[in-house]
Amino acid sequence: MNKKYDVIVVGELNVDLILNKIDGFPEIGKEKLAAEMTLTLGSSSAIFASNLSALGAEVAFLGKIGKDQFGELVMESLRRKGVHTELIIQDEKLNTGATIVLNYDEDRAMITHAGAMEHLTLHDITAGKLSLARHLHFSSYFLQPGIRKDVGALFALAKRQGLTTSFDMQWDPAEKWDMDYGNILPSVDIFFPNKQELIELTGRVNMKEALHALGKTNTIVVKMGSEGSVLWKDGQDFSLPAFLNNEVVDAIGAGDSFNAGFIFKYVSGAPLEECQRFGNLCGAVNTTAAGGTTAFTNYRDVLKIARERFGYEE
Ligand SMILES: Nc1ncnc2c1ncn2[C@@H]1O[C@H](COP(=O)(O)OP(=O)(O)OP(=O)(O)O)[C@@H](O)[C@H]1O
Ligand SMILES: [Mg+2]
């Protein structure tokens, strides 16, 4: 059956206000100056949606923002990348979330006002909306208290509507790792933790034990930075080295770009190994430019970077 969207992304949306070249650390009662400032679309889910759309998939976003200027910036930035925004809920009683990023060389201090993203609930997501797409991706479990307890139900609903599914839980800022994975993962086709997140979630000492601890699941893809990724299916693991980039600009969004590359191939019906390889490639391409979305303009240009920087051939 022909669907309107290839992928529906359910997740958090916010803006990032990034301050660079700051003349010292913040101090109560004093004022510091930052020589550079950028206001941009933030959020892991938005980077995923933007880059997947740039690669050529039809992507719709379902999330919650305020009816304010930051909300307009979010909508406009997604539309510019070709992401369908008609399912985004703008609530005039809520603020669009924002993160203030204070950049000090390699390190950053961040303060987030979560705002509307905390108020997305399962009631906002209907079977009718999900059934517009062939695949559901959900990200950033710990940042969305309004929907957390119902994520298992969300994925089960998607499966009943015939969608394939993927899930990137991301880091838990509270570091409590309170997630009932036994309830969620059976309805998740592709689970995308990074290595540290997987170990924290399961409380095991290494990746192999952590993978076993998750029990019988579908496919788990573990992201490992410059070491590439491991795909785990039916009790077997397949490692693929990274397309190593020795001149990383920054790694912001590398994980989301990996997910985008993987899912781009997955929804086109490619075998899992090809999905994993293209995920690694898109993670590496992400590191060749500043921020999470700059390197992703369209499929042709991504492949051009891939050829020139990493010797990639299709
Ligand atoms: N220096 C690098 N060179 C080449 N590829 C890289 C590099 N860093 C990351 N990647 C690729 O990007 C993928 C995802 O990166 P990473 O493991 O950092 O994900 P993550 O921890 O989920 O990131 P995020 O902070 O965006 O959530 C890796 O599996 C790898 O394929
Ligand atoms: Mg990640």
Short mmCIF file of C-alpha atoms and ligand atoms in Angstrom, two decimals:
data_model
loop_
_atom_site.label_atom_id
_atom_site.label_comp_id
_atom_site.label_asym_id
_atom_site.label_seq_id
_atom_site.Cartn_x
_atom_site.Cartn_y
_atom_site.Cartn_z
CA MET A 1 0.00 0.00 0.00
CA ASN A 2 1.20 3.49 -0.80
CA LYS A 3 1.85 5.54 2.34
CA LYS A 4 2.17 9.30 2.56
CA TYR A 5 5.41 9.14 4.55
CA ASP A 6 8.28 6.70 4.66
CA VAL A 7 9.08 7.55 8.27
CA ILE A 8 7.24 9.26 11.12
CA VAL A 9 9.56 10.59 13.84
CA VAL A 10 8.08 10.99 17.33
CA GLY A 11 10.34 12.96 19.62
CA GLU A 12 11.58 16.12 21.26
CA LEU A 13 12.06 19.51 19.62
CA ASN A 14 13.96 22.53 20.89
CA VAL A 15 16.34 25.30 19.84
CA ASP A 16 20.00 25.60 20.78
CA LEU A 17 21.45 29.01 21.63
CA ILE A 18 25.19 28.38 21.31
CA LEU A 19 27.68 30.88 22.76
CA ASN A 20 31.34 30.70 21.73
CA LYS A 21 34.52 32.57 22.70
CA ILE A 22 33.29 33.42 26.19
CA ASP A 23 35.62 35.49 28.36
CA GLY A 24 35.49 33.20 31.43
CA PHE A 25 33.08 30.96 33.33
CA PRO A 26 29.72 32.28 34.55
CA GLU A 27 29.77 33.89 38.01
CA ILE A 28 26.82 35.01 40.10
CA GLY A 29 26.51 38.78 40.06
CA LYS A 30 28.88 39.29 37.11
CA GLU A 31 28.49 39.63 33.37
CA LYS A 32 30.65 37.84 30.79
CA LEU A 33 30.82 38.46 27.08
CA ALA A 34 30.61 35.86 24.32
CA ALA A 35 32.14 36.95 21.02
CA GLU A 36 30.08 34.52 18.92
CA MET A 37 26.47 33.34 19.04
CA THR A 38 24.39 30.92 16.96
CA LEU A 39 20.68 30.21 17.32
CA THR A 40 19.77 26.94 15.64
CA LEU A 41 17.44 23.93 15.59
CA GLY A 42 18.44 21.53 18.38
CA SER A 43 17.34 18.06 19.48
CA SER A 44 18.48 14.64 18.51
CA SER A 45 15.15 13.72 16.90
CA ALA A 46 15.23 16.82 14.70
CA ILE A 47 18.76 16.08 13.49
CA PHE A 48 17.66 12.54 12.62
CA ALA A 49 14.55 13.77 10.77
CA SER A 50 16.42 16.52 8.89
CA ASN A 51 19.22 14.28 7.71
CA LEU A 52 16.94 11.41 6.73
CA SER A 53 14.88 13.86 4.69
CA ALA A 54 18.02 15.33 3.11
CA LEU A 55 19.01 11.82 2.00
CA GLY A 56 15.69 11.59 0.14
CA ALA A 57 13.12 9.89 2.41
CA GLU A 58 9.65 11.36 3.03
CA VAL A 59 9.77 12.19 6.73
CA ALA A 60 7.05 13.57 9.02
CA PHE A 61 7.65 14.86 12.54
CA LEU A 62 5.23 14.45 15.44
CA GLY A 63 6.24 16.46 18.51
CA LYS A 64 5.11 19.33 20.71
CA ILE A 65 6.29 22.95 20.71
CA GLY A 66 4.93 26.31 21.83
CA LYS A 67 3.24 28.88 19.62
CA ASP A 68 6.18 31.25 19.96
CA GLN A 69 9.19 32.54 18.05
CA PHE A 70 11.38 29.56 18.94
CA GLY A 71 8.53 27.36 17.73
CA GLU A 72 8.52 29.19 14.40
CA LEU A 73 12.28 28.69 14.11
CA VAL A 74 11.83 24.94 14.70
CA MET A 75 9.06 24.70 12.07
CA GLU A 76 10.96 26.76 9.51
CA SER A 77 14.23 24.83 9.99
CA LEU A 78 12.49 21.47 9.55
CA ARG A 79 10.59 22.66 6.47
CA ARG A 80 13.78 23.95 4.90
CA LYS A 81 15.11 20.38 5.12
CA GLY A 82 11.93 19.05 3.53
CA VAL A 83 10.52 17.51 6.74
CA HIS A 84 6.70 17.42 6.84
CA THR A 85 5.55 19.49 9.85
CA GLU A 86 1.75 19.14 9.68
CA LEU A 87 1.66 16.64 12.57
CA ILE A 88 3.61 18.93 14.96
CA ILE A 89 1.40 20.24 17.77
CA GLN A 90 1.79 23.92 18.70
CA ASP A 91 0.37 24.59 22.17
CA GLU A 92 -0.03 28.27 23.01
CA LYS A 93 0.07 27.57 26.75
CA LEU A 94 3.60 26.09 26.53
CA ASN A 95 7.10 27.36 25.72
CA THR A 96 9.18 25.79 22.99
CA GLY A 97 12.15 24.19 24.73
CA ALA A 98 15.60 25.77 24.53
CA THR A 99 19.14 24.81 25.45
CA ILE A 100 21.76 27.46 26.21
CA VAL A 101 25.13 26.01 25.27
CA LEU A 102 28.27 27.61 26.70
CA ASN A 103 31.18 26.35 24.60
CA TYR A 104 34.68 26.26 26.09
CA ASP A 105 37.01 24.57 23.57
CA GLU A 106 36.27 20.82 23.79
CA ASP A 107 33.96 21.19 26.77
CA ARG A 108 30.48 22.61 27.09
CA ALA A 109 28.13 23.64 29.86
CA MET A 110 24.44 23.44 29.00
CA ILE A 111 21.22 24.59 30.58
CA THR A 112 17.94 23.32 29.15
CA HIS A 113 14.39 24.46 29.62
CA ALA A 114 12.51 21.43 28.33
CA GLY A 115 9.22 23.27 27.84
CA ALA A 116 6.63 21.71 25.53
CA MET A 117 8.61 18.53 24.81
CA GLU A 118 7.75 17.28 28.32
CA HIS A 119 4.05 17.51 27.51
CA LEU A 120 3.81 15.17 24.53
CA THR A 121 1.65 12.20 25.54
CA LEU A 122 0.33 9.03 23.95
CA HIS A 123 -3.04 10.82 23.51
CA ASP A 124 -1.35 13.10 20.94
CA ILE A 125 -0.45 10.08 18.80
CA THR A 126 -3.29 8.20 17.14
CA ALA A 127 -3.35 5.01 15.11
CA GLY A 128 -4.55 7.14 12.21
CA LYS A 129 -1.44 9.37 12.34
CA LEU A 130 0.94 6.42 12.65
CA SER A 131 -0.67 4.62 9.75
CA LEU A 132 0.33 7.45 7.40
CA ALA A 133 3.89 6.08 7.56
CA ARG A 134 5.73 2.84 6.90
CA HIS A 135 8.21 3.23 9.77
CA LEU A 136 8.20 4.81 13.25
CA HIS A 137 11.34 6.21 14.89
CA PHE A 138 11.27 7.39 18.51
CA SER A 139 14.17 9.08 20.27
CA SER A 140 15.23 10.62 23.59
CA TYR A 141 13.23 8.53 26.05
CA PHE A 142 14.52 10.22 29.20
CA LEU A 143 13.74 13.77 28.05
CA GLN A 144 10.03 13.15 27.56
CA PRO A 145 8.28 12.36 30.87
CA GLY A 146 4.83 12.84 29.33
CA ILE A 147 5.20 9.81 27.10
CA ARG A 148 7.87 7.71 28.86
CA LYS A 149 5.58 5.24 30.59
CA ASP A 150 3.67 4.67 27.35
CA VAL A 151 6.57 4.07 24.95
CA GLY A 152 5.95 0.32 24.99
CA ALA A 153 2.31 0.99 24.09
CA LEU A 154 3.39 3.41 21.34
CA PHE A 155 5.63 0.84 19.67
CA ALA A 156 2.99 -1.90 20.08
CA LEU A 157 0.42 0.38 18.42
CA ALA A 158 2.81 1.03 15.54
CA LYS A 159 3.38 -2.70 15.06
CA ARG A 160 -0.39 -3.30 15.00
CA GLN A 161 -0.63 -0.67 12.25
CA GLY A 162 1.95 -2.61 10.26
CA LEU A 163 4.89 -0.22 10.69
CA THR A 164 8.49 -1.20 11.20
CA THR A 165 10.07 0.54 14.21
CA SER A 166 13.33 1.95 15.58
CA PHE A 167 14.33 3.43 18.93
CA ASP A 168 17.26 5.52 20.18
CA MET A 169 16.76 6.05 23.93
CA GLN A 170 19.78 8.42 24.24
CA TRP A 171 21.55 9.37 27.47
CA ASP A 172 19.67 9.64 30.78
CA PRO A 173 20.61 13.04 32.30
CA ALA A 174 19.47 11.71 35.71
CA GLU A 175 21.66 8.59 35.19
CA LYS A 176 19.01 6.37 36.77
CA TRP A 177 18.35 4.35 33.60
CA ASP A 178 14.85 3.52 34.71
CA MET A 179 13.41 1.98 31.55
CA ASP A 180 11.35 -1.19 31.30
CA TYR A 181 13.13 -2.56 28.24
CA GLY A 182 11.47 -5.95 28.61
CA ASN A 183 8.18 -4.23 27.78
CA ILE A 184 9.48 -1.93 25.02
CA LEU A 185 12.05 -3.87 22.99
CA PRO A 186 9.81 -6.73 21.75
CA SER A 187 8.00 -4.13 19.58
CA VAL A 188 11.22 -2.47 18.39
CA ASP A 189 12.76 -3.79 15.18
CA ILE A 190 15.99 -1.79 15.48
CA PHE A 191 17.34 -0.58 18.84
CA PHE A 192 20.11 2.05 18.55
CA PRO A 193 22.02 2.57 21.84
CA ASN A 194 25.64 3.66 21.99
CA LYS A 195 27.99 1.38 23.89
CA GLN A 196 28.00 3.32 27.16
CA GLU A 197 24.21 3.74 27.18
CA LEU A 198 23.79 -0.01 26.65
CA ILE A 199 26.09 -0.81 29.57
CA GLU A 200 24.40 1.73 31.86
CA LEU A 201 20.91 0.48 30.94
CA THR A 202 21.68 -3.15 31.71
CA GLY A 203 24.14 -2.60 34.56
CA ARG A 204 26.58 -5.11 32.97
CA VAL A 205 30.34 -4.73 32.75
CA ASN A 206 30.83 -5.10 29.01
CA MET A 207 28.96 -4.98 25.74
CA LYS A 208 28.67 -8.74 25.20
CA GLU A 209 27.07 -9.27 28.60
CA ALA A 210 24.84 -6.27 28.11
CA LEU A 211 23.58 -7.62 24.79
CA HIS A 212 22.82 -11.00 26.36
CA ALA A 213 21.06 -9.27 29.27
CA LEU A 214 18.52 -7.73 26.89
CA GLY A 215 17.27 -11.23 26.12
CA LYS A 216 15.53 -12.16 22.92
CA THR A 217 15.14 -8.97 20.93
CA ASN A 218 15.03 -8.07 17.30
CA THR A 219 18.11 -6.19 16.07
CA ILE A 220 20.42 -4.09 18.26
CA VAL A 221 22.90 -1.74 16.67
CA VAL A 222 25.56 -0.46 19.06
CA LYS A 223 27.30 2.79 18.12
CA MET A 224 30.93 3.04 19.15
CA GLY A 225 32.26 6.39 17.92
CA SER A 226 35.53 6.08 15.99
CA GLU A 227 35.41 2.30 16.50
CA GLY A 228 32.37 1.98 14.23
CA SER A 229 29.39 -0.18 15.17
CA VAL A 230 28.25 -3.67 16.13
CA LEU A 231 25.03 -5.24 14.87
CA TRP A 232 23.51 -7.93 17.12
CA LYS A 233 20.91 -10.34 15.77
CA ASP A 234 19.91 -13.88 16.77
CA GLY A 235 22.74 -14.08 19.32
CA GLN A 236 25.43 -13.15 16.81
CA ASP A 237 27.40 -9.93 16.50
CA PHE A 238 28.69 -8.30 13.32
CA SER A 239 31.34 -5.56 13.70
CA LEU A 240 31.94 -2.93 11.06
CA PRO A 241 34.84 -0.50 11.46
CA ALA A 242 34.24 3.24 11.11
CA PHE A 243 35.07 5.24 8.01
CA LEU A 244 37.72 6.83 10.15
CA ASN A 245 37.89 10.61 10.11
CA ASN A 246 41.13 11.92 11.56
CA GLU A 247 40.12 15.54 11.09
CA VAL A 248 36.86 15.63 13.03
CA VAL A 249 35.26 19.09 13.07
CA ASP A 250 32.89 17.97 15.84
CA ALA A 251 30.85 14.85 16.59
CA ILE A 252 27.60 16.64 17.47
CA GLY A 253 24.77 14.52 16.04
CA ALA A 254 27.01 11.69 14.74
CA GLY A 255 24.73 9.14 16.40
CA ASP A 256 21.60 10.68 14.89
CA SER A 257 23.23 10.78 11.45
CA PHE A 258 24.20 7.14 11.87
CA ASN A 259 20.55 6.34 12.65
CA ALA A 260 19.40 8.37 9.62
CA GLY A 261 21.76 6.54 7.25
CA PHE A 262 20.77 3.14 8.66
CA ILE A 263 17.02 3.81 8.45
CA PHE A 264 17.32 5.36 4.98
CA LYS A 265 18.59 2.00 3.70
CA TYR A 266 16.30 -0.03 5.98
CA VAL A 267 13.07 1.47 4.65
CA SER A 268 14.31 0.90 1.10
CA GLY A 269 14.51 -2.83 1.92
CA ALA A 270 18.31 -3.15 1.95
CA PRO A 271 19.95 -6.04 3.86
CA LEU A 272 21.01 -5.20 7.44
CA GLU A 273 24.73 -5.22 6.65
CA GLU A 274 24.24 -2.55 3.99
CA CYS A 275 22.15 -0.50 6.45
CA GLN A 276 24.92 -0.73 9.03
CA ARG A 277 27.61 0.26 6.54
CA PHE A 278 25.60 3.27 5.36
CA GLY A 279 24.97 4.18 9.01
CA ASN A 280 28.71 4.18 9.67
CA LEU A 281 29.21 6.27 6.56
CA CYS A 282 26.63 8.89 7.54
CA GLY A 283 28.08 9.06 11.08
CA ALA A 284 31.49 9.76 9.56
CA VAL A 285 30.12 12.30 7.06
CA ASN A 286 28.48 14.09 10.01
CA THR A 287 31.92 14.66 11.58
CA THR A 288 33.25 16.52 8.52
CA ALA A 289 31.23 19.68 9.22
CA ALA A 290 30.10 21.72 12.23
CA GLY A 291 26.96 20.63 14.07
CA GLY A 292 24.61 17.77 13.27
CA THR A 293 23.02 18.78 9.97
CA THR A 294 25.51 20.91 7.99
CA ALA A 295 27.03 18.01 6.03
CA PHE A 296 23.60 16.76 4.93
CA THR A 297 22.23 18.82 2.06
CA ASN A 298 21.16 16.08 -0.33
CA TYR A 299 22.00 12.48 -1.26
CA ARG A 300 24.35 13.44 -4.09
CA ASP A 301 26.44 15.77 -1.93
CA VAL A 302 26.62 13.24 0.92
CA LEU A 303 27.97 10.67 -1.54
CA LYS A 304 30.44 13.24 -2.87
CA ILE A 305 31.84 13.79 0.65
CA ALA A 306 31.82 10.00 1.13
CA ARG A 307 33.85 9.44 -2.05
CA GLU A 308 36.31 12.27 -1.53
CA ARG A 309 36.91 11.86 2.20
CA PHE A 310 36.41 8.14 2.75
CA GLY A 311 36.90 6.50 -0.66
CA TYR A 312 33.34 5.16 -0.47
CA GLU A 313 31.88 3.50 -3.55
CA GLU A 314 28.23 2.41 -3.77
N1 LIG B 1 35.75 10.07 14.48
C1 LIG B 1 34.90 9.36 13.74
N2 LIG B 1 35.28 8.92 12.50
C2 LIG B 1 34.43 8.21 11.73
N3 LIG B 1 33.20 7.85 12.09
C3 LIG B 1 32.76 8.24 13.29
C4 LIG B 1 33.56 9.03 14.18
N4 LIG B 1 32.84 9.28 15.30
C5 LIG B 1 31.63 8.68 15.10
N5 LIG B 1 31.57 8.05 13.91
C6 LIG B 1 30.46 7.26 13.34
O1 LIG B 1 29.24 7.73 13.86
C7 LIG B 1 28.57 6.69 14.57
C8 LIG B 1 27.82 7.26 15.73
O2 LIG B 1 28.67 7.95 16.60
P1 LIG B 1 28.63 7.76 18.18
O3 LIG B 1 29.09 6.40 18.51
O4 LIG B 1 29.34 8.92 18.75
O5 LIG B 1 27.05 7.83 18.47
P2 LIG B 1 26.25 8.44 19.72
O6 LIG B 1 27.08 8.24 20.94
O7 LIG B 1 24.87 7.91 19.69
O8 LIG B 1 26.27 9.97 19.33
P3 LIG B 1 25.33 11.18 19.76
O9 LIG B 1 26.15 11.93 20.77
O10 LIG B 1 25.14 11.93 18.50
O11 LIG B 1 24.06 10.62 20.34
C9 LIG B 1 29.66 5.69 14.95
O12 LIG B 1 29.10 4.40 15.12
C10 LIG B 1 30.60 5.79 13.76
O13 LIG B 1 30.14 4.97 12.69
MG MG B 2 23.24 8.95 20.68
#
